[in-house]
Short mmCIF file of C-alpha atoms and ligand atoms in Angstrom, two decimals:
data_model
loop_
_atom_site.label_atom_id
_atom_site.label_comp_id
_atom_site.label_asym_id
_atom_site.label_seq_id
_atom_site.Cartn_x
_atom_site.Cartn_y
_atom_site.Cartn_z
CA MET A 1408 -5.40 -11.69 20.00
CA SER A 1409 -7.96 -8.98 19.48
CA LEU A 1410 -7.94 -5.71 17.66
CA ARG A 1411 -6.43 -3.13 19.90
CA VAL A 1412 -8.50 -0.01 20.23
CA LEU A 1413 -6.16 2.93 20.28
CA SER A 1414 -6.15 4.92 23.44
CA GLU A 1415 -6.51 8.40 22.04
CA GLU A 1416 -9.00 7.54 19.34
CA PRO A 1417 -12.72 7.44 19.69
CA PRO A 1418 -14.01 3.93 20.40
CA GLY A 1419 -15.45 1.69 17.71
CA SER A 1420 -12.24 1.44 15.77
CA VAL A 1421 -13.33 -1.03 13.11
CA GLY A 1422 -13.38 0.97 9.92
CA SER A 1423 -11.42 3.89 11.32
CA THR A 1424 -8.11 4.75 9.72
CA LEU A 1425 -5.30 2.75 11.27
CA LEU A 1426 -2.59 3.67 8.78
CA GLU A 1427 -2.38 7.01 7.04
CA ILE A 1428 0.34 7.56 4.49
CA GLU A 1429 0.36 11.13 3.28
CA ARG A 1430 2.37 12.35 0.30
CA VAL A 1431 5.38 10.16 1.03
CA THR A 1432 8.40 10.38 -1.24
CA LYS A 1433 11.64 8.42 -0.95
CA ARG A 1434 14.62 8.89 -3.27
CA TYR A 1435 17.78 6.85 -3.62
CA GLY A 1436 20.15 9.25 -5.35
CA ALA A 1437 18.45 10.28 -8.57
CA ARG A 1438 15.99 7.38 -8.44
CA ILE A 1439 12.55 7.92 -6.92
CA ALA A 1440 11.55 4.68 -5.20
CA VAL A 1441 8.31 6.08 -3.75
CA ASP A 1442 6.78 9.06 -5.49
CA ASP A 1443 4.28 11.22 -3.58
CA VAL A 1444 2.19 8.31 -2.30
CA SER A 1445 -0.92 8.78 -0.17
CA LEU A 1446 -2.83 5.78 1.11
CA ASN A 1447 -5.21 5.03 3.96
CA VAL A 1448 -5.80 1.65 5.53
CA SER A 1449 -8.86 1.09 7.71
CA ALA A 1450 -8.91 -1.09 10.81
CA GLY A 1451 -9.92 -4.66 10.00
CA GLU A 1452 -9.18 -4.60 6.30
CA CYS A 1453 -6.63 -6.48 4.22
CA LEU A 1454 -5.17 -4.10 1.66
CA GLY A 1455 -3.20 -5.59 -1.22
CA LEU A 1456 -0.27 -3.62 -2.54
CA LEU A 1457 0.22 -5.06 -6.01
CA GLY A 1458 3.04 -4.15 -8.32
CA PRO A 1459 5.94 -5.60 -10.30
CA ASN A 1460 9.49 -5.92 -9.01
CA GLY A 1461 11.02 -2.52 -8.41
CA ALA A 1462 7.64 -0.79 -8.09
CA GLY A 1463 8.48 0.57 -4.62
CA LYS A 1464 6.45 -1.81 -2.46
CA SER A 1465 9.24 -2.71 -0.03
CA THR A 1466 10.39 0.88 0.29
CA LEU A 1467 6.86 2.03 1.07
CA LEU A 1468 6.43 -0.67 3.73
CA ALA A 1469 9.83 0.10 5.21
CA ALA A 1470 8.87 3.77 5.42
CA ALA A 1471 5.50 2.94 6.99
CA SER A 1472 7.30 0.73 9.54
CA GLY A 1473 9.74 3.43 10.55
CA ILE A 1474 12.74 1.63 9.05
CA VAL A 1475 13.45 3.88 6.08
CA ARG A 1476 13.03 7.60 6.57
CA PRO A 1477 11.11 9.26 3.71
CA ASP A 1478 12.38 12.51 2.16
CA ALA A 1479 8.90 14.00 2.36
CA GLY A 1480 5.46 13.24 3.68
CA SER A 1481 4.10 11.80 6.89
CA ILE A 1482 3.00 8.42 8.22
CA ARG A 1483 0.56 7.92 11.02
CA ILE A 1484 -0.16 4.63 12.75
CA GLY A 1485 -3.32 4.99 14.82
CA THR A 1486 -2.83 8.33 16.48
CA TRP A 1487 0.97 8.24 16.34
CA ASP A 1488 3.31 9.75 13.80
CA ILE A 1489 5.87 7.02 13.13
CA TRP A 1490 8.81 9.42 13.09
CA LYS A 1491 7.75 11.63 15.98
CA ARG A 1492 6.47 8.88 18.28
CA PRO A 1493 8.23 5.76 16.97
CA ARG A 1494 7.96 3.71 20.16
CA GLU A 1495 4.20 4.06 20.44
CA ALA A 1496 3.63 3.67 16.70
CA LYS A 1497 5.86 0.61 16.38
CA ARG A 1498 4.06 -1.16 19.20
CA LEU A 1499 1.05 -1.34 16.91
CA ILE A 1500 2.94 -2.77 13.92
CA GLY A 1501 4.16 -6.24 13.03
CA PHE A 1502 6.54 -6.29 10.07
CA VAL A 1503 7.48 -9.37 8.06
CA PRO A 1504 10.31 -8.36 5.77
CA GLN A 1505 11.06 -9.95 2.42
CA ASP A 1506 14.38 -11.27 3.68
CA VAL A 1507 14.19 -13.79 6.47
CA ALA A 1508 15.66 -12.48 9.73
CA LEU A 1509 16.37 -15.57 11.83
CA TYR A 1510 19.31 -17.24 13.53
CA PRO A 1511 19.89 -20.60 11.82
CA THR A 1512 21.71 -22.23 14.71
CA LEU A 1513 18.95 -21.48 17.21
CA THR A 1514 15.70 -23.41 17.49
CA ALA A 1515 12.38 -21.93 16.42
CA ARG A 1516 11.50 -21.28 20.06
CA GLU A 1517 14.87 -19.68 20.82
CA ASN A 1518 14.45 -17.38 17.84
CA LEU A 1519 11.04 -16.34 19.09
CA ALA A 1520 12.40 -15.76 22.58
CA PHE A 1521 14.99 -13.42 21.10
CA TRP A 1522 12.35 -11.48 19.15
CA GLY A 1523 10.03 -11.47 22.14
CA ALA A 1524 12.76 -9.91 24.29
CA LEU A 1525 13.38 -7.28 21.61
CA ALA A 1526 9.66 -6.55 21.53
CA GLY A 1527 9.83 -5.92 25.26
CA ILE A 1528 7.90 -8.95 26.49
CA GLY A 1529 9.75 -9.24 29.78
CA ASP A 1530 7.55 -11.68 31.64
CA ALA A 1531 8.85 -15.23 30.97
CA ARG A 1532 5.53 -16.96 31.49
CA ALA A 1533 3.64 -14.49 29.27
CA LEU A 1534 6.28 -14.88 26.59
CA CYS A 1535 6.08 -18.67 26.77
CA LYS A 1536 2.31 -18.63 26.39
CA ARG A 1537 2.50 -16.16 23.55
CA MET A 1538 5.15 -18.26 21.76
CA ASP A 1539 2.81 -21.27 21.95
CA GLU A 1540 0.00 -19.20 20.46
CA VAL A 1541 1.97 -17.82 17.54
CA LEU A 1542 3.62 -21.17 16.79
CA GLU A 1543 0.17 -22.70 16.55
CA LEU A 1544 -1.07 -19.84 14.35
CA VAL A 1545 1.60 -20.61 11.75
CA GLY A 1546 1.42 -24.39 12.20
CA LEU A 1547 4.91 -24.90 13.62
CA GLU A 1548 3.99 -26.08 17.12
CA GLU A 1549 5.44 -29.55 16.44
CA ARG A 1550 8.74 -28.15 15.20
CA ASP A 1551 9.46 -25.62 17.93
CA ARG A 1552 12.58 -27.41 19.24
CA ASP A 1553 14.15 -27.86 15.79
CA ARG A 1554 16.98 -25.70 14.64
CA VAL A 1555 16.00 -23.17 12.02
CA ARG A 1556 18.84 -24.26 9.72
CA ASN A 1557 16.87 -27.46 9.13
CA PHE A 1558 13.73 -25.58 8.11
CA SER A 1559 12.51 -25.17 4.54
CA GLY A 1560 12.26 -21.65 3.12
CA GLY A 1561 8.52 -21.73 3.69
CA MET A 1562 8.88 -22.77 7.33
CA LYS A 1563 11.32 -19.91 7.91
CA ARG A 1564 8.83 -17.46 6.46
CA ARG A 1565 6.14 -18.87 8.72
CA LEU A 1566 8.41 -18.47 11.74
CA ASN A 1567 9.06 -14.88 10.69
CA ILE A 1568 5.34 -14.26 10.65
CA ALA A 1569 5.07 -15.82 14.12
CA ALA A 1570 7.84 -13.50 15.38
CA SER A 1571 6.07 -10.45 14.00
CA LEU A 1572 2.89 -11.36 15.92
CA LEU A 1573 4.47 -11.89 19.36
CA HIS A 1574 3.67 -8.43 20.70
CA GLU A 1575 0.06 -8.60 19.43
CA PRO A 1576 0.21 -5.87 16.83
CA SER A 1577 -2.95 -4.34 15.36
CA LEU A 1578 -1.43 -3.85 11.93
CA LEU A 1579 0.64 -6.42 10.05
CA PHE A 1580 2.85 -5.60 7.08
CA LEU A 1581 3.73 -8.60 4.93
CA ASP A 1582 6.31 -8.05 2.21
CA GLU A 1583 5.91 -10.69 -0.53
CA PRO A 1584 5.75 -13.52 2.00
CA THR A 1585 5.25 -16.32 -0.54
CA VAL A 1586 8.05 -15.60 -3.00
CA GLY A 1587 10.29 -18.58 -3.64
CA ILE A 1588 8.68 -21.10 -1.30
CA ASP A 1589 6.99 -24.47 -1.73
CA PRO A 1590 3.26 -24.58 -2.63
CA GLN A 1591 2.26 -26.15 0.69
CA SER A 1592 3.88 -23.37 2.75
CA ARG A 1593 2.39 -20.82 0.39
CA ARG A 1594 -1.09 -22.23 0.97
CA HIS A 1595 -0.43 -22.26 4.69
CA ILE A 1596 0.67 -18.62 4.75
CA LEU A 1597 -2.35 -17.48 2.73
CA ASP A 1598 -4.69 -19.38 5.08
CA THR A 1599 -2.94 -17.94 8.13
CA VAL A 1600 -3.28 -14.38 6.86
CA ARG A 1601 -6.94 -14.92 5.98
CA ASN A 1602 -7.67 -16.29 9.45
CA LEU A 1603 -5.80 -13.46 11.16
CA VAL A 1604 -7.96 -10.91 9.39
CA ARG A 1605 -11.25 -12.77 9.71
CA ASP A 1606 -10.98 -14.25 13.19
CA LYS A 1607 -8.51 -12.02 15.00
CA GLY A 1608 -9.50 -8.68 13.52
CA LEU A 1609 -5.96 -7.97 12.39
CA THR A 1610 -5.41 -5.24 9.80
CA VAL A 1611 -3.06 -6.33 7.03
CA VAL A 1612 -1.08 -4.70 4.25
CA TYR A 1613 -0.03 -7.46 1.91
CA THR A 1614 2.45 -6.74 -0.88
CA SER A 1615 2.76 -9.06 -3.82
CA HIS A 1616 3.41 -9.22 -7.50
CA TYR A 1617 1.04 -12.20 -7.75
CA MET A 1618 -2.39 -10.90 -8.64
CA GLU A 1619 -4.07 -14.22 -7.69
CA GLU A 1620 -2.93 -13.84 -4.08
CA VAL A 1621 -4.25 -10.31 -3.81
CA GLU A 1622 -7.55 -11.33 -5.42
CA ASP A 1623 -7.79 -14.24 -3.03
CA LEU A 1624 -6.99 -12.40 0.21
CA CYS A 1625 -7.69 -8.73 -0.03
CA THR A 1626 -10.80 -6.61 0.05
CA ARG A 1627 -9.08 -3.53 -1.34
CA VAL A 1628 -6.12 -3.18 -3.59
CA ALA A 1629 -3.66 -0.48 -4.52
CA ILE A 1630 -1.75 -0.93 -7.76
CA ILE A 1631 1.75 0.50 -7.53
CA ASP A 1632 4.21 1.00 -10.36
CA GLN A 1633 7.37 3.08 -10.63
CA GLY A 1634 6.86 4.48 -7.16
CA LYS A 1635 3.33 5.70 -7.74
CA VAL A 1636 -0.02 4.39 -6.59
CA LEU A 1637 -1.93 4.28 -9.85
CA VAL A 1638 -5.26 3.26 -8.42
CA VAL A 1639 -6.77 2.18 -5.14
CA GLY A 1640 -10.20 0.73 -4.58
CA THR A 1641 -12.20 -2.39 -3.87
CA LEU A 1642 -11.25 -5.50 -5.84
CA ASP A 1643 -14.23 -5.09 -8.15
CA GLU A 1644 -13.61 -1.41 -8.77
CA VAL A 1645 -9.99 -2.02 -9.69
CA LYS A 1646 -10.65 -5.16 -11.76
CA ASN A 1647 -13.10 -3.25 -13.91
CA ILE A 1648 -10.81 -0.34 -14.56
CA ALA A 1649 -10.28 -1.40 -18.15
CA GLY A 1650 -13.99 -0.77 -18.65
CA GLU A 1651 -15.53 -2.52 -21.59
CA HIS A 1652 -12.23 -3.58 -23.09
CA GLU A 1653 -11.32 -7.24 -23.21
CA THR A 1654 -7.96 -8.94 -23.28
CA VAL A 1655 -6.83 -11.64 -25.67
CA GLU A 1656 -3.66 -13.59 -24.98
CA LEU A 1657 -1.90 -15.45 -27.76
CA GLU A 1658 1.04 -17.76 -27.30
CA VAL A 1659 2.91 -17.99 -30.55
CA GLN A 1660 5.96 -19.82 -31.84
CA GLY A 1661 8.14 -18.70 -34.69
CA ASP A 1662 8.49 -15.11 -35.80
CA ALA A 1663 6.82 -13.49 -32.80
CA GLU A 1664 8.18 -10.04 -33.65
CA ALA A 1665 6.48 -10.12 -37.03
CA ALA A 1666 3.24 -11.16 -35.32
CA ARG A 1667 3.59 -8.36 -32.77
CA THR A 1668 4.19 -5.77 -35.49
CA LEU A 1669 1.26 -7.02 -37.54
CA LEU A 1670 -1.14 -7.01 -34.57
CA ALA A 1671 -0.01 -3.63 -33.24
CA THR A 1672 -1.34 -1.96 -36.38
CA HIS A 1673 -4.39 -4.17 -36.85
CA PRO A 1674 -7.65 -2.17 -36.66
CA ALA A 1675 -9.30 -4.68 -34.29
CA VAL A 1676 -6.45 -4.33 -31.76
CA LEU A 1677 -6.35 -1.33 -29.43
CA ALA A 1678 -2.92 -2.08 -27.97
CA VAL A 1679 -0.30 -4.79 -27.69
CA ALA A 1680 1.21 -4.95 -24.24
CA GLU A 1681 4.83 -5.24 -23.41
CA SER A 1682 5.00 -8.61 -21.73
CA GLY A 1683 7.97 -9.89 -19.83
CA GLY A 1684 8.28 -13.16 -21.75
CA LYS A 1685 11.53 -15.02 -21.21
CA ALA A 1686 13.99 -14.55 -24.03
CA ASP A 1687 14.83 -18.26 -24.26
CA ALA A 1688 11.22 -19.55 -24.09
CA ALA A 1689 9.95 -21.40 -27.15
CA GLU A 1690 6.67 -19.48 -27.04
CA THR A 1691 6.10 -15.74 -26.92
CA LEU A 1692 3.10 -14.31 -25.14
CA LEU A 1693 1.29 -11.52 -26.94
CA VAL A 1694 -1.28 -9.68 -24.86
CA LEU A 1695 -3.82 -7.68 -26.82
CA ARG A 1696 -6.45 -5.21 -25.68
CA VAL A 1697 -9.49 -5.30 -27.88
CA GLU A 1698 -12.95 -3.77 -27.94
CA ARG A 1699 -14.73 -7.12 -28.13
CA ALA A 1700 -12.95 -10.45 -28.17
CA ASP A 1701 -15.65 -12.27 -30.17
CA HIS A 1702 -15.33 -9.74 -32.99
CA ALA A 1703 -11.58 -9.34 -32.85
CA ILE A 1704 -10.47 -12.98 -32.70
CA PRO A 1705 -11.62 -14.08 -36.18
CA GLN A 1706 -10.03 -10.98 -37.72
CA ILE A 1707 -6.77 -11.47 -35.83
CA LEU A 1708 -6.54 -15.12 -36.83
CA ALA A 1709 -7.35 -14.34 -40.45
CA ALA A 1710 -4.59 -11.71 -40.54
CA LEU A 1711 -2.05 -14.04 -38.93
CA ILE A 1712 -2.85 -16.85 -41.36
CA SER A 1713 -3.00 -14.76 -44.53
CA GLN A 1714 0.07 -12.63 -43.83
CA LEU A 1715 2.27 -14.79 -41.63
CA GLY A 1716 1.10 -18.32 -42.37
CA GLY A 1717 4.07 -20.69 -42.11
CA ARG A 1718 6.16 -18.15 -40.13
CA VAL A 1719 4.07 -18.15 -36.97
CA THR A 1720 2.33 -21.00 -35.15
CA LEU A 1721 -0.41 -20.26 -32.65
CA ARG A 1722 -0.09 -22.49 -29.57
CA THR A 1723 -2.82 -21.15 -27.31
CA LEU A 1724 -5.45 -18.44 -27.32
CA ARG A 1725 -7.17 -17.16 -24.19
CA VAL A 1726 -9.70 -14.45 -23.45
CA ARG A 1727 -9.21 -12.89 -20.03
CA ARG A 1728 -12.06 -11.65 -17.93
CA PRO A 1729 -11.39 -8.32 -16.22
CA ASP A 1730 -8.97 -9.05 -13.39
CA LEU A 1731 -6.10 -7.32 -11.66
CA GLU A 1732 -3.75 -8.25 -14.46
CA THR A 1733 -5.94 -6.61 -17.10
CA ALA A 1734 -6.31 -3.59 -14.82
CA PHE A 1735 -2.53 -3.30 -14.56
CA LEU A 1736 -2.30 -3.64 -18.31
CA ALA A 1737 -4.85 -0.89 -18.88
CA LEU A 1738 -3.01 1.42 -16.49
CA THR A 1739 0.56 0.81 -17.62
CA GLY A 1740 0.50 -0.86 -21.03
CA ARG A 1741 2.58 -3.66 -19.54
CA THR A 1742 1.86 -7.06 -18.03
CA LEU A 1743 2.50 -7.75 -14.37
CA ARG A 1744 4.33 -10.98 -15.07
CA VAL A 1745 8.07 -10.61 -15.07
N1 LIG L 1994 18.65 0.71 -0.53
C1 LIG L 1994 18.45 1.07 -1.79
N2 LIG L 1994 19.39 1.78 -2.47
C2 LIG L 1994 19.19 2.17 -3.74
N3 LIG L 1994 18.08 1.91 -4.46
C3 LIG L 1994 17.11 1.22 -3.86
C4 LIG L 1994 17.24 0.75 -2.50
N4 LIG L 1994 16.10 0.08 -2.18
C5 LIG L 1994 15.31 0.12 -3.28
N5 LIG L 1994 15.91 0.79 -4.28
C6 LIG L 1994 15.33 1.06 -5.62
O1 LIG L 1994 14.06 1.62 -5.42
C7 LIG L 1994 13.12 1.09 -6.34
C8 LIG L 1994 11.99 0.42 -5.58
O2 LIG L 1994 12.49 -0.75 -4.94
P1 LIG L 1994 11.63 -1.64 -3.97
O3 LIG L 1994 10.94 -0.78 -2.99
O4 LIG L 1994 12.51 -2.70 -3.43
O5 LIG L 1994 10.55 -2.25 -4.98
P2 LIG L 1994 9.65 -3.58 -4.84
O6 LIG L 1994 9.63 -3.98 -3.41
O7 LIG L 1994 8.31 -3.16 -5.37
O8 LIG L 1994 10.28 -4.61 -5.72
C9 LIG L 1994 13.89 0.14 -7.22
O9 LIG L 1994 14.26 0.83 -8.38
C10 LIG L 1994 15.09 -0.22 -6.39
O10 LIG L 1994 16.18 -0.54 -7.20
MG1 LIG L 1995 10.13 -5.75 -2.59
#
């Protein structure tokens, strides 16, 4: 599979804009799922779309794939507007939805044959060859005659990825492909995506709420929250968005609310993030933004001991280097983890 150079574009497509999302808005009733989003994706890059649950990632991908019609804005794939020339535009896209779309009673190969027919691959021999290729890409070549109902969640996701590649798209949308699957399949999917970008020249938009995956795979990242793209840039640019500030994470047991209140007003602490700690967990995670961790930590510990000694126990203390999580924190005041 090679990068398809679009017919009506000048040659030398690597680096040219393959996906252009311009001022797209999508509402569901009173709720704005995607709020005036503009985003460009260049040929050959892997763009990470990082945001918590409900941020609008799936809606944005569904709009860009021509599945959900936006209320405003335009989407161009290559030279084609997805709503004006859907057939041409969709030929360039592979879409792997969050929910697995497979027939459990059919074998892996039969499922692919079905998707291949839908994608318009009429020639039986070409389809057969292409099925072999995509099964090998996702590491399911040995399991092609097994029924999908006997597959693990991770294997089903991998088969979904295979199906999305049958028609040799130039641009692949992956919607949280590793959620809820075993670690081995997760590793496999990440490796597959990396290889597709590096060796096959595929352009990828990868949505996730796992910052490690985006850091691992992507060259550029867009952080999305509450329907808005808050920032887009290279990994390094976005990681350093918090500037000189550092992040200190404390896991405490006992009266965590008292600790939070104390730290929120402490002069060495710039902000305490809202973190999505589980209500029933024994430990509470407190995420603090500070000017300098080496100065702040002794003061924070002294305050906790002198004012809350006996009521709060510190279990762990970590200083975070600038990463996508600290960037999200700086932008939203909340942690990504939910
Ligand atoms: N079909 C729908 N009907 C109503 N609300 C929806 C629908 N799809 C998504 N939403 C809402 O739009 C927002 C964005 O959802 P979604 O795009 O699924 O976010 P993400 O994929 O980042 O988790 C959420 O508040 C969600 O509840
Ligand atoms: Mg989603």
